[in-house]
mmCIF file of C-alpha atoms in Angstrom:
data_model
loop_
_atom_site.group_PDB
_atom_site.id
_atom_site.type_symbol
_atom_site.label_atom_id
_atom_site.label_comp_id
_atom_site.label_asym_id
_atom_site.label_seq_id
_atom_site.Cartn_x
_atom_site.Cartn_y
_atom_site.Cartn_z
ATOM 1 C CA UNK A 110 185.755 -185.198 84.942
ATOM 2 C CA UNK A 111 184.542 -181.849 83.685
ATOM 3 C CA UNK A 112 181.629 -180.124 85.380
ATOM 4 C CA UNK A 113 178.801 -180.737 82.937
ATOM 5 C CA UNK A 114 176.792 -177.855 84.337
ATOM 6 C CA UNK A 115 179.510 -175.477 83.184
ATOM 7 C CA UNK A 116 180.367 -177.007 79.811
ATOM 8 C CA UNK A 117 176.895 -178.007 78.611
ATOM 9 C CA UNK A 118 177.002 -178.443 74.851
ATOM 10 C CA UNK A 119 173.591 -176.791 74.532
ATOM 11 C CA UNK A 120 174.978 -173.529 75.875
ATOM 12 C CA UNK A 121 176.071 -170.733 73.516
ATOM 13 C CA UNK A 122 179.452 -171.140 71.852
ATOM 14 C CA UNK A 123 181.040 -168.189 73.652
ATOM 15 C CA UNK A 124 180.313 -169.826 77.017
ATOM 16 C CA UNK A 125 182.262 -172.921 75.938
ATOM 17 C CA UNK A 126 185.408 -171.077 74.855
ATOM 18 C CA UNK A 127 188.547 -172.113 76.792
ATOM 19 C CA UNK A 128 189.098 -168.912 78.749
ATOM 20 C CA UNK A 129 185.382 -168.397 79.422
ATOM 21 C CA UNK A 130 185.014 -171.934 80.800
ATOM 22 C CA UNK A 131 187.889 -171.385 83.237
ATOM 23 C CA UNK A 132 186.462 -168.022 84.277
ATOM 24 C CA UNK A 133 183.127 -169.632 85.079
ATOM 25 C CA UNK A 134 184.777 -172.397 87.060
ATOM 26 C CA UNK A 135 187.003 -170.053 89.060
ATOM 27 C CA UNK A 136 186.046 -168.357 92.312
ATOM 28 C CA UNK A 137 187.616 -165.849 94.678
ATOM 29 C CA UNK A 138 191.361 -165.360 94.274
ATOM 30 C CA UNK A 139 191.454 -167.794 91.355
ATOM 31 C CA UNK A 140 189.090 -165.630 89.344
ATOM 32 C CA UNK A 141 190.896 -162.443 90.305
ATOM 33 C CA UNK A 142 194.283 -163.868 89.243
ATOM 34 C CA UNK A 143 192.870 -165.234 85.992
ATOM 35 C CA UNK A 144 191.151 -161.979 85.060
ATOM 36 C CA UNK A 145 194.261 -159.964 85.929
ATOM 37 C CA UNK A 146 196.492 -162.241 83.863
ATOM 38 C CA UNK A 147 194.146 -162.214 80.877
ATOM 39 C CA UNK A 148 193.874 -158.409 80.980
ATOM 40 C CA UNK A 149 197.662 -157.970 81.160
ATOM 41 C CA UNK A 150 198.330 -160.391 78.296
ATOM 42 C CA UNK A 151 195.550 -158.867 76.190
ATOM 43 C CA UNK A 152 197.011 -155.394 76.791
ATOM 44 C CA UNK A 153 200.474 -156.524 75.670
ATOM 45 C CA UNK A 154 198.960 -158.187 72.614
ATOM 46 C CA UNK A 155 197.179 -154.953 71.660
ATOM 47 C CA UNK A 156 200.384 -152.983 72.176
ATOM 48 C CA UNK A 157 202.303 -155.450 69.998
ATOM 49 C CA UNK A 158 199.770 -155.219 67.174
ATOM 50 C CA UNK A 159 199.377 -151.428 67.335
ATOM 51 C CA UNK A 160 203.018 -150.597 68.125
ATOM 52 C CA UNK A 161 203.511 -148.253 65.110
ATOM 53 C CA UNK A 162 200.405 -146.307 66.164
ATOM 54 C CA UNK A 163 201.280 -146.116 69.867
ATOM 55 C CA UNK A 164 205.004 -145.348 69.686
ATOM 56 C CA UNK A 165 205.780 -141.704 68.866
ATOM 57 C CA UNK A 166 209.037 -142.672 67.137
ATOM 58 C CA UNK A 167 210.565 -145.693 65.454
ATOM 59 C CA UNK A 168 212.558 -148.169 67.534
ATOM 60 C CA UNK A 169 215.767 -147.145 65.727
ATOM 61 C CA UNK A 170 214.932 -143.488 65.129
ATOM 62 C CA UNK A 171 217.576 -140.986 66.241
ATOM 63 C CA UNK A 172 216.150 -137.733 64.843
ATOM 64 C CA UNK A 173 212.803 -135.989 64.938
ATOM 65 C CA UNK A 174 210.830 -134.815 61.901
ATOM 66 C CA UNK A 175 212.878 -131.607 61.731
ATOM 67 C CA UNK A 176 216.154 -133.507 61.514
ATOM 68 C CA UNK A 177 217.264 -132.618 65.043
ATOM 69 C CA UNK A 178 219.059 -135.439 66.836
ATOM 70 C CA UNK A 179 217.636 -136.827 70.046
ATOM 71 C CA UNK A 180 219.621 -136.107 73.226
ATOM 72 C CA UNK A 181 221.700 -138.921 74.658
ATOM 73 C CA UNK A 182 220.520 -140.194 78.063
ATOM 74 C CA UNK A 183 217.958 -137.422 78.040
ATOM 75 C CA UNK A 184 215.708 -137.314 81.105
ATOM 76 C CA UNK A 185 211.943 -137.886 80.717
ATOM 77 C CA UNK A 186 210.326 -134.856 79.128
ATOM 78 C CA UNK A 187 207.362 -133.823 77.006
ATOM 79 C CA UNK A 188 209.161 -134.922 73.823
ATOM 80 C CA UNK A 189 210.444 -138.174 75.316
ATOM 81 C CA UNK A 190 208.094 -139.287 78.099
ATOM 82 C CA UNK A 191 210.439 -142.058 79.278
ATOM 83 C CA UNK A 192 213.681 -140.351 78.297
ATOM 84 C CA UNK A 193 216.316 -141.507 75.833
ATOM 85 C CA UNK A 194 219.122 -144.065 75.944
ATOM 86 C CA UNK A 195 222.855 -143.528 75.750
ATOM 87 C CA UNK A 196 222.593 -144.229 72.039
ATOM 88 C CA UNK A 197 219.899 -141.589 71.562
ATOM 89 C CA UNK A 198 216.906 -143.937 71.161
ATOM 90 C CA UNK A 199 213.520 -143.072 72.614
ATOM 91 C CA UNK A 200 212.922 -145.437 75.569
ATOM 92 C CA UNK A 201 209.129 -145.462 75.317
ATOM 93 C CA UNK A 202 209.194 -146.328 71.614
ATOM 94 C CA UNK A 203 211.683 -149.156 72.132
ATOM 95 C CA UNK A 204 209.650 -150.607 75.008
ATOM 96 C CA UNK A 205 206.488 -150.543 72.866
ATOM 97 C CA UNK A 206 208.184 -152.186 69.875
ATOM 98 C CA UNK A 207 209.870 -154.618 72.262
ATOM 99 C CA UNK A 208 206.410 -155.932 73.146
ATOM 100 C CA UNK A 209 205.940 -156.942 69.508
ATOM 101 C CA UNK A 210 209.269 -158.798 69.509
ATOM 102 C CA UNK A 211 208.447 -160.631 72.745
ATOM 103 C CA UNK A 212 204.952 -161.642 71.639
ATOM 104 C CA UNK A 213 206.151 -162.877 68.239
ATOM 105 C CA UNK A 214 209.004 -164.929 69.668
ATOM 106 C CA UNK A 215 206.900 -166.472 72.431
ATOM 107 C CA UNK A 216 204.009 -167.377 70.107
ATOM 108 C CA UNK A 217 206.283 -168.949 67.492
ATOM 109 C CA UNK A 218 208.366 -170.798 70.102
ATOM 110 C CA UNK A 219 205.415 -172.170 72.058
ATOM 111 C CA UNK A 220 203.400 -173.206 68.984
ATOM 112 C CA UNK A 221 206.341 -174.958 67.325
ATOM 113 C CA UNK A 222 207.557 -176.652 70.521
ATOM 114 C CA UNK A 223 204.116 -177.920 71.522
ATOM 115 C CA UNK A 224 203.476 -179.230 67.998
ATOM 116 C CA UNK A 225 206.768 -181.107 67.773
ATOM 117 C CA UNK A 226 206.643 -182.316 71.365
ATOM 118 C CA UNK A 227 203.064 -183.611 71.151
ATOM 119 C CA UNK A 228 203.610 -185.456 67.861
ATOM 120 C CA UNK A 229 206.880 -187.073 68.976
ATOM 121 C CA UNK A 230 205.513 -187.948 72.414
ATOM 122 C CA UNK A 231 202.372 -189.519 71.003
ATOM 123 C CA UNK A 232 204.248 -191.580 68.417
ATOM 124 C CA UNK A 233 206.934 -192.623 70.912
ATOM 125 C CA UNK A 234 204.503 -193.629 73.639
ATOM 126 C CA UNK A 235 202.052 -195.480 71.407
ATOM 127 C CA UNK A 236 204.454 -197.270 69.062
ATOM 128 C CA UNK A 237 207.252 -197.939 71.572
ATOM 129 C CA UNK A 238 210.184 -200.181 70.624
ATOM 130 C CA UNK A 239 213.526 -198.903 69.402
ATOM 131 C CA UNK A 240 212.012 -195.582 68.258
ATOM 132 C CA UNK A 241 210.755 -194.909 71.763
ATOM 133 C CA UNK A 242 214.157 -195.663 73.308
ATOM 134 C CA UNK A 243 215.994 -193.366 70.903
ATOM 135 C CA UNK A 244 213.571 -190.460 71.395
ATOM 136 C CA UNK A 245 213.649 -190.840 75.178
ATOM 137 C CA UNK A 246 217.464 -190.770 75.226
ATOM 138 C CA UNK A 247 217.576 -187.673 73.006
ATOM 139 C CA UNK A 248 214.898 -185.887 75.055
ATOM 140 C CA UNK A 249 216.658 -186.675 78.338
ATOM 141 C CA UNK A 250 219.989 -185.477 76.930
ATOM 142 C CA UNK A 251 218.462 -182.168 75.851
ATOM 143 C CA UNK A 252 216.569 -181.810 79.117
ATOM 144 C CA UNK A 253 219.783 -182.263 81.108
ATOM 145 C CA UNK A 254 221.391 -179.126 79.625
ATOM 146 C CA UNK A 255 220.819 -175.754 81.320
ATOM 147 C CA UNK A 256 218.049 -174.095 79.331
ATOM 148 C CA UNK A 257 219.721 -170.713 78.821
ATOM 149 C CA UNK A 258 223.064 -172.262 77.855
ATOM 150 C CA UNK A 259 221.346 -174.532 75.337
ATOM 151 C CA UNK A 260 219.406 -171.572 73.920
ATOM 152 C CA UNK A 261 222.651 -169.610 73.517
ATOM 153 C CA UNK A 262 224.367 -172.472 71.671
ATOM 154 C CA UNK A 263 221.409 -173.018 69.345
ATOM 155 C CA UNK A 264 221.109 -169.277 68.717
ATOM 156 C CA UNK A 265 224.776 -169.049 67.698
ATOM 157 C CA UNK A 266 224.436 -172.044 65.384
ATOM 158 C CA UNK A 267 221.257 -170.738 63.733
ATOM 159 C CA UNK A 268 221.863 -167.005 63.502
ATOM 160 C CA UNK A 269 225.573 -167.128 62.628
ATOM 161 C CA UNK A 270 225.947 -163.506 63.676
ATOM 162 C CA UNK A 271 222.871 -162.380 61.728
ATOM 163 C CA UNK A 272 221.041 -159.665 63.642
ATOM 164 C CA UNK A 273 218.184 -159.008 61.214
ATOM 165 C CA UNK A 274 214.697 -158.738 62.682
ATOM 166 C CA UNK A 275 213.204 -161.831 61.035
ATOM 167 C CA UNK A 276 216.429 -163.799 61.465
ATOM 168 C CA UNK A 277 216.721 -162.817 65.114
ATOM 169 C CA UNK A 278 213.108 -163.769 65.854
ATOM 170 C CA UNK A 279 213.487 -167.140 64.111
ATOM 171 C CA UNK A 280 216.793 -167.842 65.870
ATOM 172 C CA UNK A 281 215.398 -166.925 69.290
ATOM 173 C CA UNK A 282 212.170 -168.875 68.703
ATOM 174 C CA UNK A 283 213.991 -172.018 67.580
ATOM 175 C CA UNK A 284 216.423 -171.711 70.491
ATOM 176 C CA UNK A 285 213.519 -171.636 72.935
ATOM 177 C CA UNK A 286 211.721 -174.405 71.011
ATOM 178 C CA UNK A 287 214.623 -176.814 71.455
ATOM 179 C CA UNK A 288 214.522 -176.189 75.205
ATOM 180 C CA UNK A 289 210.784 -176.878 75.630
ATOM 181 C CA UNK A 290 210.159 -179.765 73.216
ATOM 182 C CA UNK A 291 211.371 -182.394 75.756
ATOM 183 C CA UNK A 292 208.863 -181.158 78.341
ATOM 184 C CA UNK A 293 205.860 -181.652 76.059
ATOM 185 C CA UNK A 294 207.365 -184.898 74.782
ATOM 186 C CA UNK A 295 207.684 -186.419 78.256
ATOM 187 C CA UNK A 296 204.180 -185.428 79.368
ATOM 188 C CA UNK A 297 202.433 -186.691 76.227
ATOM 189 C CA UNK A 298 204.545 -189.862 76.049
ATOM 190 C CA UNK A 299 203.701 -190.806 79.639
ATOM 191 C CA UNK A 300 199.994 -190.347 78.939
ATOM 192 C CA UNK A 301 200.220 -192.270 75.651
ATOM 193 C CA UNK A 302 201.939 -195.216 77.378
ATOM 194 C CA UNK A 303 199.144 -195.296 79.937
ATOM 195 C CA UNK A 304 196.272 -194.847 77.498
ATOM 196 C CA UNK A 305 197.323 -197.399 74.900
ATOM 197 C CA UNK A 306 196.461 -200.193 77.353
ATOM 198 C CA UNK A 307 193.059 -198.770 78.251
ATOM 199 C CA UNK A 308 189.914 -200.682 77.325
ATOM 200 C CA UNK A 309 188.619 -198.151 74.798
ATOM 201 C CA UNK A 310 191.936 -198.185 72.898
ATOM 202 C CA UNK A 311 192.035 -201.986 72.946
ATOM 203 C CA UNK A 312 188.468 -202.064 71.619
ATOM 204 C CA UNK A 313 189.345 -199.706 68.772
ATOM 205 C CA UNK A 314 192.390 -201.850 67.952
ATOM 206 C CA UNK A 315 190.327 -205.080 67.969
ATOM 207 C CA UNK A 316 187.763 -203.780 65.484
ATOM 208 C CA UNK A 317 190.582 -202.892 63.084
ATOM 209 C CA UNK A 318 190.794 -199.119 63.505
ATOM 210 C CA UNK A 319 193.756 -197.537 61.768
ATOM 211 C CA UNK A 320 196.648 -196.901 64.239
ATOM 212 C CA UNK A 321 196.948 -193.268 63.160
ATOM 213 C CA UNK A 322 193.234 -192.769 63.800
ATOM 214 C CA UNK A 323 193.583 -194.355 67.234
ATOM 215 C CA UNK A 324 196.466 -192.024 68.085
ATOM 216 C CA UNK A 325 194.704 -188.875 66.891
ATOM 217 C CA UNK A 326 191.125 -189.618 67.948
ATOM 218 C CA UNK A 327 191.600 -191.534 71.207
ATOM 219 C CA UNK A 328 195.148 -191.163 72.562
ATOM 220 C CA UNK A 329 195.844 -187.554 71.596
ATOM 221 C CA UNK A 330 192.499 -186.251 72.800
ATOM 222 C CA UNK A 331 192.994 -187.725 76.274
ATOM 223 C CA UNK A 332 196.717 -187.032 76.693
ATOM 224 C CA UNK A 333 196.822 -183.261 76.218
ATOM 225 C CA UNK A 334 194.614 -182.078 79.077
ATOM 226 C CA UNK A 335 197.538 -180.826 81.174
ATOM 227 C CA UNK A 336 199.263 -179.043 78.280
ATOM 228 C CA UNK A 337 197.527 -175.643 78.693
ATOM 229 C CA UNK A 338 199.070 -175.324 82.145
ATOM 230 C CA UNK A 339 202.541 -176.285 80.884
ATOM 231 C CA UNK A 340 202.090 -173.891 77.962
ATOM 232 C CA UNK A 341 201.458 -170.885 80.201
ATOM 233 C CA UNK A 342 204.386 -171.731 82.468
ATOM 234 C CA UNK A 343 206.689 -172.179 79.484
ATOM 235 C CA UNK A 344 205.471 -168.927 77.939
ATOM 236 C CA UNK A 345 206.560 -166.962 81.004
ATOM 237 C CA UNK A 346 209.890 -168.792 81.029
ATOM 238 C CA UNK A 347 210.293 -168.114 77.298
ATOM 239 C CA UNK A 348 209.992 -164.375 77.936
ATOM 240 C CA UNK A 349 212.824 -164.572 80.461
ATOM 241 C CA UNK A 350 214.914 -166.750 78.136
ATOM 242 C CA UNK A 351 214.477 -164.241 75.313
ATOM 243 C CA UNK A 352 215.475 -161.420 77.652
ATOM 244 C CA UNK A 353 218.515 -163.438 78.746
ATOM 245 C CA UNK A 354 219.593 -163.986 75.141
ATOM 246 C CA UNK A 355 219.273 -160.283 74.405
ATOM 247 C CA UNK A 356 221.030 -159.308 77.628
ATOM 248 C CA UNK A 357 224.015 -161.493 76.726
ATOM 249 C CA UNK A 358 224.141 -160.125 73.174
ATOM 250 C CA UNK A 359 222.680 -163.100 71.296
ATOM 251 C CA UNK A 360 219.376 -161.476 70.411
ATOM 252 C CA UNK A 361 218.362 -158.804 67.922
ATOM 253 C CA UNK A 362 220.568 -155.795 67.195
ATOM 254 C CA UNK A 363 219.316 -152.299 68.129
ATOM 255 C CA UNK A 364 218.977 -151.185 64.512
ATOM 256 C CA UNK A 365 217.137 -154.354 63.439
ATOM 257 C CA UNK A 366 214.480 -154.385 66.153
ATOM 258 C CA UNK A 367 213.686 -153.551 69.757
ATOM 259 C CA UNK A 368 214.345 -156.160 72.438
ATOM 260 C CA UNK A 369 214.042 -155.582 76.180
ATOM 261 C CA UNK A 370 216.975 -157.778 77.201
ATOM 262 C CA UNK A 371 219.377 -155.901 74.928
ATOM 263 C CA UNK A 372 218.177 -152.553 76.272
ATOM 264 C CA UNK A 373 218.749 -153.766 79.826
ATOM 265 C CA UNK A 374 222.305 -154.795 79.009
ATOM 266 C CA UNK A 375 223.050 -151.363 77.550
ATOM 267 C CA UNK A 376 221.537 -149.707 80.624
ATOM 268 C CA UNK A 377 224.029 -151.272 83.047
ATOM 269 C CA UNK A 378 226.621 -148.601 82.397
ATOM 270 C CA UNK A 379 224.021 -145.870 83.003
ATOM 271 C CA UNK A 380 223.267 -146.896 86.586
ATOM 272 C CA UNK A 381 226.485 -145.446 88.014
ATOM 273 C CA UNK A 382 225.682 -142.103 86.360
ATOM 274 C CA UNK A 383 222.242 -141.871 87.936
ATOM 275 C CA UNK A 384 220.421 -142.574 84.659
ATOM 276 C CA UNK A 385 217.644 -144.886 85.880
ATOM 277 C CA UNK A 386 215.049 -144.613 83.112
ATOM 278 C CA UNK A 387 216.986 -146.594 80.498
ATOM 279 C CA UNK A 388 216.812 -149.773 82.578
ATOM 280 C CA UNK A 389 213.709 -149.391 84.740
ATOM 281 C CA UNK A 390 211.083 -149.303 81.993
ATOM 282 C CA UNK A 391 212.308 -152.316 79.968
ATOM 283 C CA UNK A 392 212.706 -154.242 83.226
ATOM 284 C CA UNK A 393 209.196 -153.368 84.384
ATOM 285 C CA UNK A 394 207.817 -154.414 80.978
ATOM 286 C CA UNK A 395 209.420 -157.857 81.357
ATOM 287 C CA UNK A 396 208.240 -158.289 84.956
ATOM 288 C CA UNK A 397 204.631 -157.274 84.249
ATOM 289 C CA UNK A 398 204.305 -159.565 81.211
ATOM 290 C CA UNK A 399 205.814 -162.527 83.078
ATOM 291 C CA UNK A 400 203.533 -161.761 86.012
ATOM 292 C CA UNK A 401 200.450 -161.754 83.767
ATOM 293 C CA UNK A 402 201.293 -165.085 82.163
ATOM 294 C CA UNK A 403 202.159 -166.568 85.568
ATOM 295 C CA UNK A 404 198.798 -165.454 86.971
ATOM 296 C CA UNK A 405 197.045 -167.339 84.182
ATOM 297 C CA UNK A 406 199.145 -170.453 84.734
ATOM 298 C CA UNK A 407 198.672 -170.486 88.502
ATOM 299 C CA UNK A 408 194.918 -169.964 88.259
ATOM 300 C CA UNK A 409 194.613 -172.748 85.664
ATOM 301 C CA UNK A 410 196.608 -175.001 87.976
ATOM 302 C CA UNK A 411 194.224 -174.301 90.850
ATOM 303 C CA UNK A 412 191.154 -174.818 88.684
ATOM 304 C CA UNK A 413 192.418 -178.122 87.282
ATOM 305 C CA UNK A 414 193.413 -179.506 90.705
ATOM 306 C CA UNK A 415 190.695 -182.025 91.737
ATOM 307 C CA UNK A 416 191.537 -181.586 95.433
ATOM 308 C CA UNK A 417 190.852 -177.863 95.257
ATOM 309 C CA UNK A 418 187.626 -178.494 93.335
ATOM 310 C CA UNK A 419 186.512 -180.959 96.018
ATOM 311 C CA UNK A 420 187.295 -178.460 98.767
ATOM 312 C CA UNK A 421 185.378 -175.760 96.923
ATOM 313 C CA UNK A 422 182.327 -178.009 96.505
ATOM 314 C CA UNK A 423 182.527 -178.971 100.187
ATOM 315 C CA UNK A 424 182.718 -175.332 101.283
ATOM 316 C CA UNK A 425 179.773 -174.482 99.033
ATOM 317 C CA UNK A 426 177.780 -177.386 100.503
ATOM 318 C CA UNK A 427 178.588 -176.281 104.065
ATOM 319 C CA UNK A 428 177.584 -172.705 103.236
ATOM 320 C CA UNK A 429 174.316 -173.908 101.713
ATOM 321 C CA UNK A 430 173.485 -176.006 104.778
ATOM 322 C CA UNK A 431 174.306 -173.121 107.098
ATOM 323 C CA UNK A 432 172.036 -170.777 105.177
ATOM 324 C CA UNK A 433 169.285 -173.378 105.216
ATOM 325 C CA UNK A 434 169.642 -173.907 108.982
ATOM 326 C CA UNK A 435 169.658 -170.178 109.603
ATOM 327 C CA UNK A 436 166.509 -169.798 107.522
ATOM 328 C CA UNK A 437 164.768 -172.596 109.427
ATOM 329 C CA UNK A 438 165.841 -171.093 112.749
ATOM 330 C CA UNK A 439 164.506 -167.678 111.767
ATOM 331 C CA UNK A 440 161.224 -169.213 110.642
ATOM 332 C CA UNK A 441 160.849 -171.089 113.911
#
């Protein structure tokens, strides 16, 4: 049950926003992790939106304004702060534009997968019967495949060798969507199976409420409370899956867009030559973004855990009693 003192409907709207509510509920390390994760993700989102303004060059640019070609595997300098790749691309510009690719793919993949998974899970769990059995078998079959291997197969089928920017983003997003739909499906279906036998659902059914209205107003509202946590965990995994696709050559081509996984794969041959900057910066960009999303997911998990909330209330009660006893002792 939510803490009514923190989500009072008479409070201003901004205090009832999702992230603000969690920030007000969190304490100590939870709050620090949540704030750090939100700041990191917000920074990447700003970089993705303002990439053309932040990057000094285009992601596929090989010459400066004077027509002079960029050096190959050039060390960091005033002209190229993070150096250049073996192909002559500016590393900083490709990392900045790579943030846009990652954010677009993750947003599209998570939104589509959660939409499909929630709808199928709700319908399967509430209606049941032969439809439920078929959907469960399909979801279990998909869930049994290794996620990266399944994403590679779907990417090959969808893209067909097309490395365009829009086509690559759609192919990568759909590949990740297929992997995560069963997770949302199983969570929502389990909750729908449990809720359809509850008293409030039975009451709505007895008075003749439309089944679709029951599913959307009663079942759906009470079966999606754990989805924000799954969403954040899947978002971090989606970033790694996208990087894996690009690393293996199933992502976006270098002239169509910037993608961190592809840049890492091209940097492997540079390591033996002592060229570290072509692989370090894309790798750090992936790690920091995954770390930010993971911080949000872990803090949400702690906040939503009733055992941790009970411990926190108990510790607060003990602290209050200790302060009260100390005050009484000082007064005496």
